[in-house]
Each structure stands twice: as structure tokens, then as C-alpha cells.
Amino acid sequence: MARDQIGDRFEKRRDKRKLSDMAQRALSTEETEAEEQAIAAAKAEREKDPDKYRLKADAQVGRNDPCPCGSGKKFKKCCGAAK
């Protein structure tokens, strides 16, 4: 009789765990579907006006400009001297 009670408790816990796992899977699929829809909408927006979303290259550093490495020296005396 004691074994049946223990087995019943084990089965109840296992069933509860299965239900919670299934609920989380459903939630995660809903979230992924929402993310996929948002990505598709963003791609469509970019295709409408690609110039708006184009990345622009940084301006080239002049010889007398401060060095972009952050040393505080002029570019020609720092990283530009190696070139």
C-alpha cells in the first residue's frame, strides 16, 4: 500500500511537470512567431526605403586630426606614422 501512494505521488508530479513543460513550449512558439512577424515587417520597411537604413562609412582621419585610438596625439604622430 505504501508503494502505491509513493507511485501515485510520483505520477502526479510527473504529470504536473509535463503540463508546465507543454505550457512553456506553447508560450515560446508564440513568442518566436511574434518575433518572426516583427522581423518580416522590419525587412519590408527596409526594402521600401533602403537609403534610409544604409550605413555610412566614417570620415577618413586627416593627418592633423586627433588620432582615433584615443591617445590624444595627432594622427600623423601616432597611428599614421606606421603607414
Short mmCIF file of N, CA and C in Angstrom, two decimals:
data_model
loop_
_atom_site.label_atom_id
_atom_site.label_comp_id
_atom_site.label_asym_id
_atom_site.label_seq_id
_atom_site.Cartn_x
_atom_site.Cartn_y
_atom_site.Cartn_z
N MET A 1 0.82 -1.19 0.00
CA MET A 1 0.00 0.00 0.00
C MET A 1 0.87 1.26 0.00
N ALA A 2 1.97 1.20 0.71
CA ALA A 2 2.87 2.35 0.75
C ALA A 2 3.48 2.60 -0.62
N ARG A 3 3.76 1.57 -1.36
CA ARG A 3 4.35 1.74 -2.68
C ARG A 3 3.36 2.41 -3.63
N ASP A 4 2.10 2.08 -3.53
CA ASP A 4 1.11 2.69 -4.40
C ASP A 4 0.99 4.18 -4.14
N GLN A 5 1.05 4.59 -2.89
CA GLN A 5 0.97 6.01 -2.56
C GLN A 5 2.18 6.76 -3.11
N ILE A 6 3.33 6.17 -2.96
CA ILE A 6 4.55 6.79 -3.48
C ILE A 6 4.49 6.86 -5.00
N GLY A 7 4.05 5.79 -5.63
CA GLY A 7 3.93 5.77 -7.08
C GLY A 7 2.93 6.79 -7.58
N ASP A 8 1.81 6.93 -6.85
CA ASP A 8 0.80 7.93 -7.23
C ASP A 8 1.37 9.34 -7.13
N ARG A 9 2.10 9.62 -6.05
CA ARG A 9 2.71 10.94 -5.90
C ARG A 9 3.69 11.21 -7.03
N PHE A 10 4.48 10.21 -7.37
CA PHE A 10 5.45 10.36 -8.45
C PHE A 10 4.75 10.65 -9.77
N GLU A 11 3.68 9.92 -10.06
CA GLU A 11 2.95 10.12 -11.31
C GLU A 11 2.30 11.50 -11.35
N LYS A 12 1.76 11.96 -10.22
CA LYS A 12 1.14 13.29 -10.18
C LYS A 12 2.18 14.37 -10.45
N ARG A 13 3.34 14.24 -9.83
CA ARG A 13 4.41 15.22 -10.06
C ARG A 13 4.86 15.20 -11.52
N ARG A 14 4.99 14.00 -12.08
CA ARG A 14 5.42 13.88 -13.46
C ARG A 14 4.39 14.51 -14.40
N ASP A 15 3.10 14.29 -14.12
CA ASP A 15 2.06 14.87 -14.95
C ASP A 15 2.05 16.40 -14.85
N LYS A 16 2.24 16.93 -13.64
CA LYS A 16 2.29 18.38 -13.47
C LYS A 16 3.48 18.97 -14.23
N ARG A 17 4.61 18.28 -14.16
CA ARG A 17 5.80 18.74 -14.86
C ARG A 17 5.58 18.73 -16.37
N LYS A 18 4.92 17.69 -16.87
CA LYS A 18 4.63 17.62 -18.30
C LYS A 18 3.75 18.78 -18.73
N LEU A 19 2.72 19.07 -17.92
CA LEU A 19 1.82 20.17 -18.26
C LEU A 19 2.55 21.51 -18.27
N SER A 20 3.41 21.74 -17.28
CA SER A 20 4.13 23.01 -17.25
C SER A 20 5.11 23.10 -18.41
N ASP A 21 5.75 22.00 -18.77
CA ASP A 21 6.66 22.00 -19.91
C ASP A 21 5.91 22.29 -21.21
N MET A 22 4.75 21.69 -21.35
CA MET A 22 3.95 21.92 -22.56
C MET A 22 3.48 23.36 -22.64
N ALA A 23 3.12 23.94 -21.50
CA ALA A 23 2.69 25.34 -21.48
C ALA A 23 3.84 26.26 -21.87
N GLN A 24 5.03 25.97 -21.40
CA GLN A 24 6.17 26.81 -21.75
C GLN A 24 6.53 26.67 -23.22
N ARG A 25 6.40 25.49 -23.77
CA ARG A 25 6.67 25.30 -25.19
C ARG A 25 5.70 26.11 -26.03
N ALA A 26 4.43 26.09 -25.66
CA ALA A 26 3.43 26.85 -26.40
C ALA A 26 3.73 28.33 -26.32
N LEU A 27 4.12 28.80 -25.15
CA LEU A 27 4.45 30.20 -24.98
C LEU A 27 5.66 30.56 -25.83
N SER A 28 6.64 29.70 -25.85
CA SER A 28 7.84 30.02 -26.61
C SER A 28 7.56 30.02 -28.11
N THR A 29 6.69 29.16 -28.60
CA THR A 29 6.36 29.18 -30.03
C THR A 29 5.58 30.43 -30.37
N GLU A 30 4.72 30.90 -29.46
CA GLU A 30 4.01 32.15 -29.71
C GLU A 30 4.99 33.32 -29.77
N GLU A 31 5.96 33.31 -28.87
CA GLU A 31 6.95 34.38 -28.86
C GLU A 31 7.79 34.35 -30.13
N THR A 32 8.19 33.18 -30.58
CA THR A 32 9.00 33.11 -31.78
C THR A 32 8.20 33.53 -33.01
N GLU A 33 6.92 33.20 -33.04
CA GLU A 33 6.10 33.65 -34.16
C GLU A 33 5.98 35.17 -34.17
N ALA A 34 5.83 35.78 -33.00
CA ALA A 34 5.76 37.23 -32.91
C ALA A 34 7.07 37.87 -33.36
N GLU A 35 8.19 37.27 -32.97
CA GLU A 35 9.49 37.78 -33.39
C GLU A 35 9.66 37.67 -34.90
N GLU A 36 9.24 36.55 -35.47
CA GLU A 36 9.35 36.36 -36.92
C GLU A 36 8.51 37.39 -37.66
N GLN A 37 7.34 37.70 -37.14
CA GLN A 37 6.49 38.70 -37.77
C GLN A 37 7.13 40.08 -37.69
N ALA A 38 7.74 40.39 -36.55
CA ALA A 38 8.40 41.69 -36.40
C ALA A 38 9.60 41.80 -37.34
N ILE A 39 10.34 40.72 -37.50
CA ILE A 39 11.48 40.73 -38.42
C ILE A 39 11.02 40.91 -39.85
N ALA A 40 9.95 40.22 -40.23
CA ALA A 40 9.42 40.35 -41.59
C ALA A 40 8.95 41.78 -41.85
N ALA A 41 8.31 42.40 -40.85
CA ALA A 41 7.85 43.78 -41.01
C ALA A 41 9.04 44.73 -41.16
N ALA A 42 10.10 44.49 -40.39
CA ALA A 42 11.28 45.35 -40.48
C ALA A 42 11.96 45.20 -41.84
N LYS A 43 12.02 43.97 -42.36
CA LYS A 43 12.61 43.75 -43.69
C LYS A 43 11.80 44.46 -44.76
N ALA A 44 10.48 44.39 -44.65
CA ALA A 44 9.63 45.06 -45.63
C ALA A 44 9.84 46.57 -45.58
N GLU A 45 9.99 47.10 -44.39
CA GLU A 45 10.22 48.54 -44.23
C GLU A 45 11.56 48.94 -44.85
N ARG A 46 12.59 48.13 -44.65
CA ARG A 46 13.90 48.43 -45.23
C ARG A 46 13.88 48.35 -46.74
N GLU A 47 13.10 47.43 -47.29
CA GLU A 47 13.03 47.29 -48.74
C GLU A 47 12.31 48.48 -49.38
N LYS A 48 11.39 49.11 -48.66
CA LYS A 48 10.68 50.27 -49.20
C LYS A 48 11.61 51.47 -49.38
N ASP A 49 12.46 51.72 -48.40
CA ASP A 49 13.36 52.88 -48.45
C ASP A 49 14.76 52.46 -48.00
N PRO A 50 15.53 51.83 -48.90
CA PRO A 50 16.85 51.33 -48.48
C PRO A 50 17.85 52.43 -48.14
N ASP A 51 17.70 53.62 -48.73
CA ASP A 51 18.64 54.71 -48.45
C ASP A 51 18.54 55.18 -47.00
N LYS A 52 17.37 55.06 -46.43
CA LYS A 52 17.16 55.49 -45.05
C LYS A 52 17.94 54.63 -44.07
N TYR A 53 18.11 53.36 -44.39
CA TYR A 53 18.75 52.42 -43.49
C TYR A 53 20.18 52.06 -43.89
N ARG A 54 20.73 52.74 -44.86
CA ARG A 54 22.09 52.45 -45.32
C ARG A 54 23.10 52.95 -44.29
N LEU A 55 24.08 52.14 -44.00
CA LEU A 55 25.14 52.53 -43.09
C LEU A 55 26.14 53.41 -43.83
N LYS A 56 26.59 54.44 -43.16
CA LYS A 56 27.55 55.35 -43.77
C LYS A 56 28.92 55.10 -43.16
N ALA A 57 29.93 55.13 -44.00
CA ALA A 57 31.30 54.92 -43.53
C ALA A 57 31.76 56.14 -42.77
N ASP A 58 32.61 55.92 -41.78
CA ASP A 58 33.18 57.04 -41.03
C ASP A 58 34.08 57.85 -41.95
N ALA A 59 34.16 59.13 -41.68
CA ALA A 59 35.03 60.00 -42.46
C ALA A 59 36.48 59.61 -42.20
N GLN A 60 37.31 59.77 -43.21
CA GLN A 60 38.71 59.44 -43.04
C GLN A 60 39.37 60.45 -42.11
N VAL A 61 40.34 59.99 -41.39
CA VAL A 61 41.05 60.84 -40.45
C VAL A 61 42.13 61.60 -41.21
N GLY A 62 42.18 62.91 -41.01
CA GLY A 62 43.21 63.72 -41.62
C GLY A 62 44.51 63.62 -40.84
N ARG A 63 45.61 64.03 -41.44
CA ARG A 63 46.91 63.92 -40.78
C ARG A 63 46.98 64.75 -39.50
N ASN A 64 46.33 65.90 -39.48
CA ASN A 64 46.42 66.79 -38.32
C ASN A 64 45.25 66.62 -37.35
N ASP A 65 44.37 65.68 -37.62
CA ASP A 65 43.25 65.41 -36.72
C ASP A 65 43.74 64.57 -35.55
N PRO A 66 43.00 64.61 -34.42
CA PRO A 66 43.37 63.73 -33.30
C PRO A 66 43.25 62.27 -33.71
N CYS A 67 44.12 61.46 -33.18
CA CYS A 67 44.13 60.04 -33.54
C CYS A 67 42.88 59.35 -32.99
N PRO A 68 42.22 58.50 -33.77
CA PRO A 68 41.01 57.82 -33.30
C PRO A 68 41.29 56.77 -32.23
N CYS A 69 42.54 56.43 -31.97
CA CYS A 69 42.84 55.43 -30.94
C CYS A 69 42.66 56.01 -29.54
N GLY A 70 42.57 57.34 -29.43
CA GLY A 70 42.33 57.97 -28.14
C GLY A 70 43.58 58.37 -27.39
N SER A 71 44.72 58.36 -28.04
CA SER A 71 45.97 58.71 -27.36
C SER A 71 46.08 60.22 -27.10
N GLY A 72 45.36 61.01 -27.88
CA GLY A 72 45.45 62.46 -27.75
C GLY A 72 46.48 63.08 -28.66
N LYS A 73 47.28 62.26 -29.31
CA LYS A 73 48.28 62.76 -30.26
C LYS A 73 47.62 63.00 -31.61
N LYS A 74 48.32 63.75 -32.45
CA LYS A 74 47.86 63.89 -33.82
C LYS A 74 48.03 62.57 -34.55
N PHE A 75 47.18 62.34 -35.52
CA PHE A 75 47.20 61.08 -36.26
C PHE A 75 48.56 60.84 -36.91
N LYS A 76 49.18 61.91 -37.44
CA LYS A 76 50.45 61.74 -38.15
C LYS A 76 51.58 61.35 -37.19
N LYS A 77 51.46 61.65 -35.91
CA LYS A 77 52.49 61.31 -34.93
C LYS A 77 52.21 59.99 -34.21
N CYS A 78 51.00 59.46 -34.40
CA CYS A 78 50.61 58.25 -33.67
C CYS A 78 50.44 57.09 -34.65
N CYS A 79 49.23 56.73 -34.95
CA CYS A 79 48.95 55.58 -35.81
C CYS A 79 49.26 55.86 -37.28
N GLY A 80 49.23 57.12 -37.67
CA GLY A 80 49.53 57.46 -39.06
C GLY A 80 51.01 57.35 -39.38
N ALA A 81 51.86 57.36 -38.37
CA ALA A 81 53.30 57.26 -38.60
C ALA A 81 53.68 55.85 -39.05
N ALA A 82 52.90 54.87 -38.70
CA ALA A 82 53.21 53.49 -39.06
C ALA A 82 52.94 53.23 -40.54
N LYS A 83 52.15 54.07 -41.15
CA LYS A 83 51.79 53.84 -42.56
C LYS A 83 52.83 54.34 -43.49
#
